Amino acid sequence: MISEDDDSYTINLKSKDGVVFEIQSSAAKISVLVVTTIDLDDEDEYDEDRKPTVEIPKVESTCLSKVVDFCNHYMKEPLRPIKTPLEGNSLEEVVTQEWYRNFVSVEQSLLFQLVQAANFMEIQPLLDLACLQVSTILMGKSAEQIRVILNIPRMTAEEEAKARREHRWVFED
């Protein structure tokens, strides 16, 4: 059995675009995908020359690099749980740890990639943090602004009429 503080046991994560990242097994355990893909508890099968490699086919290297940074930092300083209902209206009010606030202060496209990566890799603390940042971006925005931010296409006149019939409550003021 490999202990959580055994830094000699590493695995590889391979991004969609073929870039390989080394990560400590203890940090990789935060991902349910990684845990279920390889047996991180079987030290007898570990071979330094043939490290286990987990393909992450839905995550580009730019994003996977950030995910690895998150996992490594999380091992040193776990993200404090994000309580709901939220204890504030801004990221600063909800997340007291500066490193994590800075971590999600990225371009919107990368933030959305982090949400997708966290969801695909089943990294709940990262998913919670990234979704919180998305929610703070959307807070106070109009429906049209949200549509643009989330890149949601406009409905055709027929689609809108159908939606108004089927979901009246959405369109009520």
Short mmCIF file of C-alpha atoms in Angstrom, two decimals:
data_model
loop_
_atom_site.label_atom_id
_atom_site.label_comp_id
_atom_site.label_asym_id
_atom_site.label_seq_id
_atom_site.Cartn_x
_atom_site.Cartn_y
_atom_site.Cartn_z
CA MET A 1 0.00 0.00 0.00
CA ILE A 2 1.36 3.44 -0.94
CA SER A 3 1.10 6.06 1.74
CA GLU A 4 -0.34 9.49 1.00
CA ASP A 5 3.03 11.16 1.64
CA ASP A 6 5.09 8.82 -0.56
CA ASP A 7 6.48 11.24 -3.16
CA SER A 8 8.41 8.59 -5.12
CA TYR A 9 5.36 7.04 -6.78
CA THR A 10 4.38 8.97 -9.90
CA ILE A 11 1.97 8.40 -12.75
CA ASN A 12 1.48 10.08 -16.10
CA LEU A 13 -1.57 11.95 -17.33
CA LYS A 14 -1.74 12.28 -21.11
CA SER A 15 -3.74 15.18 -22.55
CA LYS A 16 -5.93 15.20 -25.64
CA ASP A 17 -3.10 16.77 -27.63
CA GLY A 18 -0.56 14.16 -26.46
CA VAL A 19 1.33 16.12 -23.80
CA VAL A 20 2.27 13.96 -20.79
CA PHE A 21 2.27 15.33 -17.24
CA GLU A 22 3.85 13.57 -14.28
CA ILE A 23 1.92 13.69 -11.02
CA GLN A 24 2.36 12.09 -7.61
CA SER A 25 -0.09 9.25 -7.02
CA SER A 26 -1.25 10.90 -3.79
CA ALA A 27 -2.21 14.07 -5.69
CA ALA A 28 -3.80 12.10 -8.53
CA LYS A 29 -6.11 10.34 -6.07
CA ILE A 30 -8.30 13.44 -5.96
CA SER A 31 -9.58 12.37 -9.41
CA VAL A 32 -12.13 9.56 -9.40
CA LEU A 33 -11.32 8.96 -13.08
CA VAL A 34 -7.65 8.35 -12.30
CA VAL A 35 -8.41 6.13 -9.30
CA THR A 36 -10.83 3.96 -11.26
CA THR A 37 -8.55 3.76 -14.30
CA ILE A 38 -5.46 2.44 -12.53
CA ASP A 39 -4.87 0.76 -9.19
CA LEU A 40 -2.98 3.39 -7.23
CA ASP A 41 -2.76 1.15 -4.18
CA ASP A 42 -0.78 -1.68 -5.78
CA GLU A 43 2.86 -0.77 -5.18
CA ASP A 44 4.03 -4.25 -6.26
CA GLU A 45 2.98 -3.60 -9.87
CA TYR A 46 4.66 -0.18 -10.04
CA ASP A 47 7.64 0.04 -12.40
CA GLU A 48 9.54 3.36 -12.49
CA ASP A 49 10.50 2.75 -16.14
CA ARG A 50 6.89 2.06 -17.17
CA LYS A 51 4.82 4.47 -15.16
CA PRO A 52 1.08 4.03 -15.45
CA THR A 53 -0.38 6.48 -17.97
CA VAL A 54 -3.95 7.69 -17.84
CA GLU A 55 -5.30 9.09 -21.08
CA ILE A 56 -7.38 12.22 -20.54
CA PRO A 57 -8.91 12.46 -24.04
CA LYS A 58 -11.23 15.38 -23.36
CA VAL A 59 -8.69 17.78 -21.82
CA GLU A 60 -6.15 19.88 -23.74
CA SER A 61 -2.63 20.27 -22.32
CA THR A 62 -3.09 23.93 -21.35
CA CYS A 63 -6.00 22.97 -19.14
CA LEU A 64 -4.50 19.69 -17.87
CA SER A 65 -1.44 21.61 -16.73
CA LYS A 66 -3.72 23.74 -14.54
CA VAL A 67 -5.53 20.63 -13.27
CA VAL A 68 -2.19 19.09 -12.23
CA ASP A 69 -1.26 22.37 -10.48
CA PHE A 70 -4.60 22.25 -8.64
CA CYS A 71 -4.11 18.63 -7.53
CA ASN A 72 -0.56 19.29 -6.35
CA HIS A 73 -1.59 22.37 -4.38
CA TYR A 74 -4.65 20.62 -2.95
CA MET A 75 -2.34 18.02 -1.36
CA LYS A 76 -0.45 20.78 0.50
CA GLU A 77 -3.44 23.00 1.31
CA PRO A 78 -6.88 21.47 0.73
CA LEU A 79 -9.60 23.83 -0.45
CA ARG A 80 -11.92 24.61 2.41
CA PRO A 81 -15.42 23.36 1.61
CA ILE A 82 -17.64 25.84 -0.23
CA LYS A 83 -20.74 26.08 1.92
CA THR A 84 -24.21 26.45 0.49
CA PRO A 85 -26.03 28.66 0.70
CA LEU A 86 -23.07 30.81 -0.18
CA GLU A 87 -21.72 33.07 2.54
CA GLY A 88 -21.28 36.03 0.19
CA ASN A 89 -21.80 37.38 -3.31
CA SER A 90 -18.21 37.43 -4.50
CA LEU A 91 -15.42 34.91 -4.82
CA GLU A 92 -13.44 36.83 -2.19
CA GLU A 93 -16.28 36.52 0.33
CA VAL A 94 -16.76 32.78 -0.24
CA VAL A 95 -13.20 31.51 -0.80
CA THR A 96 -10.80 32.75 1.85
CA GLN A 97 -7.71 31.03 0.43
CA GLU A 98 -5.90 33.42 -1.89
CA TRP A 99 -4.19 30.69 -3.97
CA TYR A 100 -7.55 29.24 -4.99
CA ARG A 101 -9.03 32.66 -5.80
CA ASN A 102 -6.03 33.39 -8.01
CA PHE A 103 -6.24 29.93 -9.57
CA VAL A 104 -9.69 30.57 -11.07
CA SER A 105 -8.93 34.16 -12.06
CA VAL A 106 -8.25 33.11 -15.64
CA GLU A 107 -9.67 33.81 -19.09
CA GLN A 108 -13.27 32.71 -19.43
CA SER A 109 -12.46 30.08 -22.04
CA LEU A 110 -9.92 28.41 -19.73
CA LEU A 111 -12.35 28.64 -16.81
CA PHE A 112 -15.01 26.79 -18.82
CA GLN A 113 -12.38 24.21 -19.82
CA LEU A 114 -11.56 23.74 -16.12
CA VAL A 115 -15.24 23.11 -15.39
CA GLN A 116 -15.36 20.48 -18.14
CA ALA A 117 -12.06 18.89 -17.06
CA ALA A 118 -13.10 18.74 -13.40
CA ASN A 119 -16.39 17.17 -14.39
CA PHE A 120 -14.78 14.63 -16.75
CA MET A 121 -12.01 13.73 -14.30
CA GLU A 122 -14.42 13.80 -11.36
CA ILE A 123 -12.44 16.24 -9.23
CA GLN A 124 -15.19 17.61 -7.01
CA PRO A 125 -13.26 20.40 -5.22
CA LEU A 126 -12.07 21.80 -8.56
CA LEU A 127 -15.56 21.51 -10.02
CA ASP A 128 -17.02 23.35 -7.03
CA LEU A 129 -14.42 26.11 -7.24
CA ALA A 130 -14.67 26.61 -11.01
CA CYS A 131 -18.49 26.58 -10.96
CA LEU A 132 -18.45 29.12 -8.14
CA GLN A 133 -16.29 31.41 -10.27
CA VAL A 134 -18.66 30.96 -13.24
CA SER A 135 -21.63 31.81 -11.00
CA THR A 136 -19.94 35.00 -9.78
CA ILE A 137 -19.34 36.00 -13.41
CA LEU A 138 -23.03 35.43 -14.24
CA MET A 139 -24.36 37.12 -11.11
CA GLY A 140 -26.36 40.24 -11.88
CA LYS A 141 -26.27 39.71 -15.64
CA SER A 142 -29.31 39.88 -17.89
CA ALA A 143 -30.54 36.81 -19.75
CA GLU A 144 -29.06 38.22 -22.96
CA GLN A 145 -25.66 38.81 -21.32
CA ILE A 146 -25.69 35.27 -19.92
CA ARG A 147 -26.60 33.89 -23.35
CA VAL A 148 -23.56 35.65 -24.84
CA ILE A 149 -21.18 34.62 -22.00
CA LEU A 150 -22.25 30.96 -22.24
CA ASN A 151 -22.27 31.06 -26.05
CA ILE A 152 -25.89 29.91 -26.24
CA PRO A 153 -27.34 30.39 -29.73
CA ARG A 154 -30.45 32.51 -30.16
CA MET A 155 -33.72 30.64 -30.49
CA THR A 156 -35.56 30.81 -33.76
CA ALA A 157 -39.03 32.38 -33.66
CA GLU A 158 -40.56 28.90 -33.78
CA GLU A 159 -38.34 27.60 -30.95
CA GLU A 160 -39.17 30.61 -28.78
CA ALA A 161 -42.93 30.22 -29.40
CA LYS A 162 -42.71 26.54 -28.47
CA ALA A 163 -40.66 27.32 -25.36
CA ARG A 164 -43.15 29.99 -24.28
CA ARG A 165 -45.99 27.45 -24.63
CA GLU A 166 -44.21 24.59 -22.87
CA HIS A 167 -42.42 26.59 -20.15
CA ARG A 168 -44.60 29.61 -19.39
CA TRP A 169 -43.13 30.05 -15.93
CA VAL A 170 -39.71 30.89 -17.42
CA PHE A 171 -41.11 33.86 -19.32
CA GLU A 172 -43.29 35.26 -16.52
CA ASP A 173 -42.15 38.47 -14.84
#
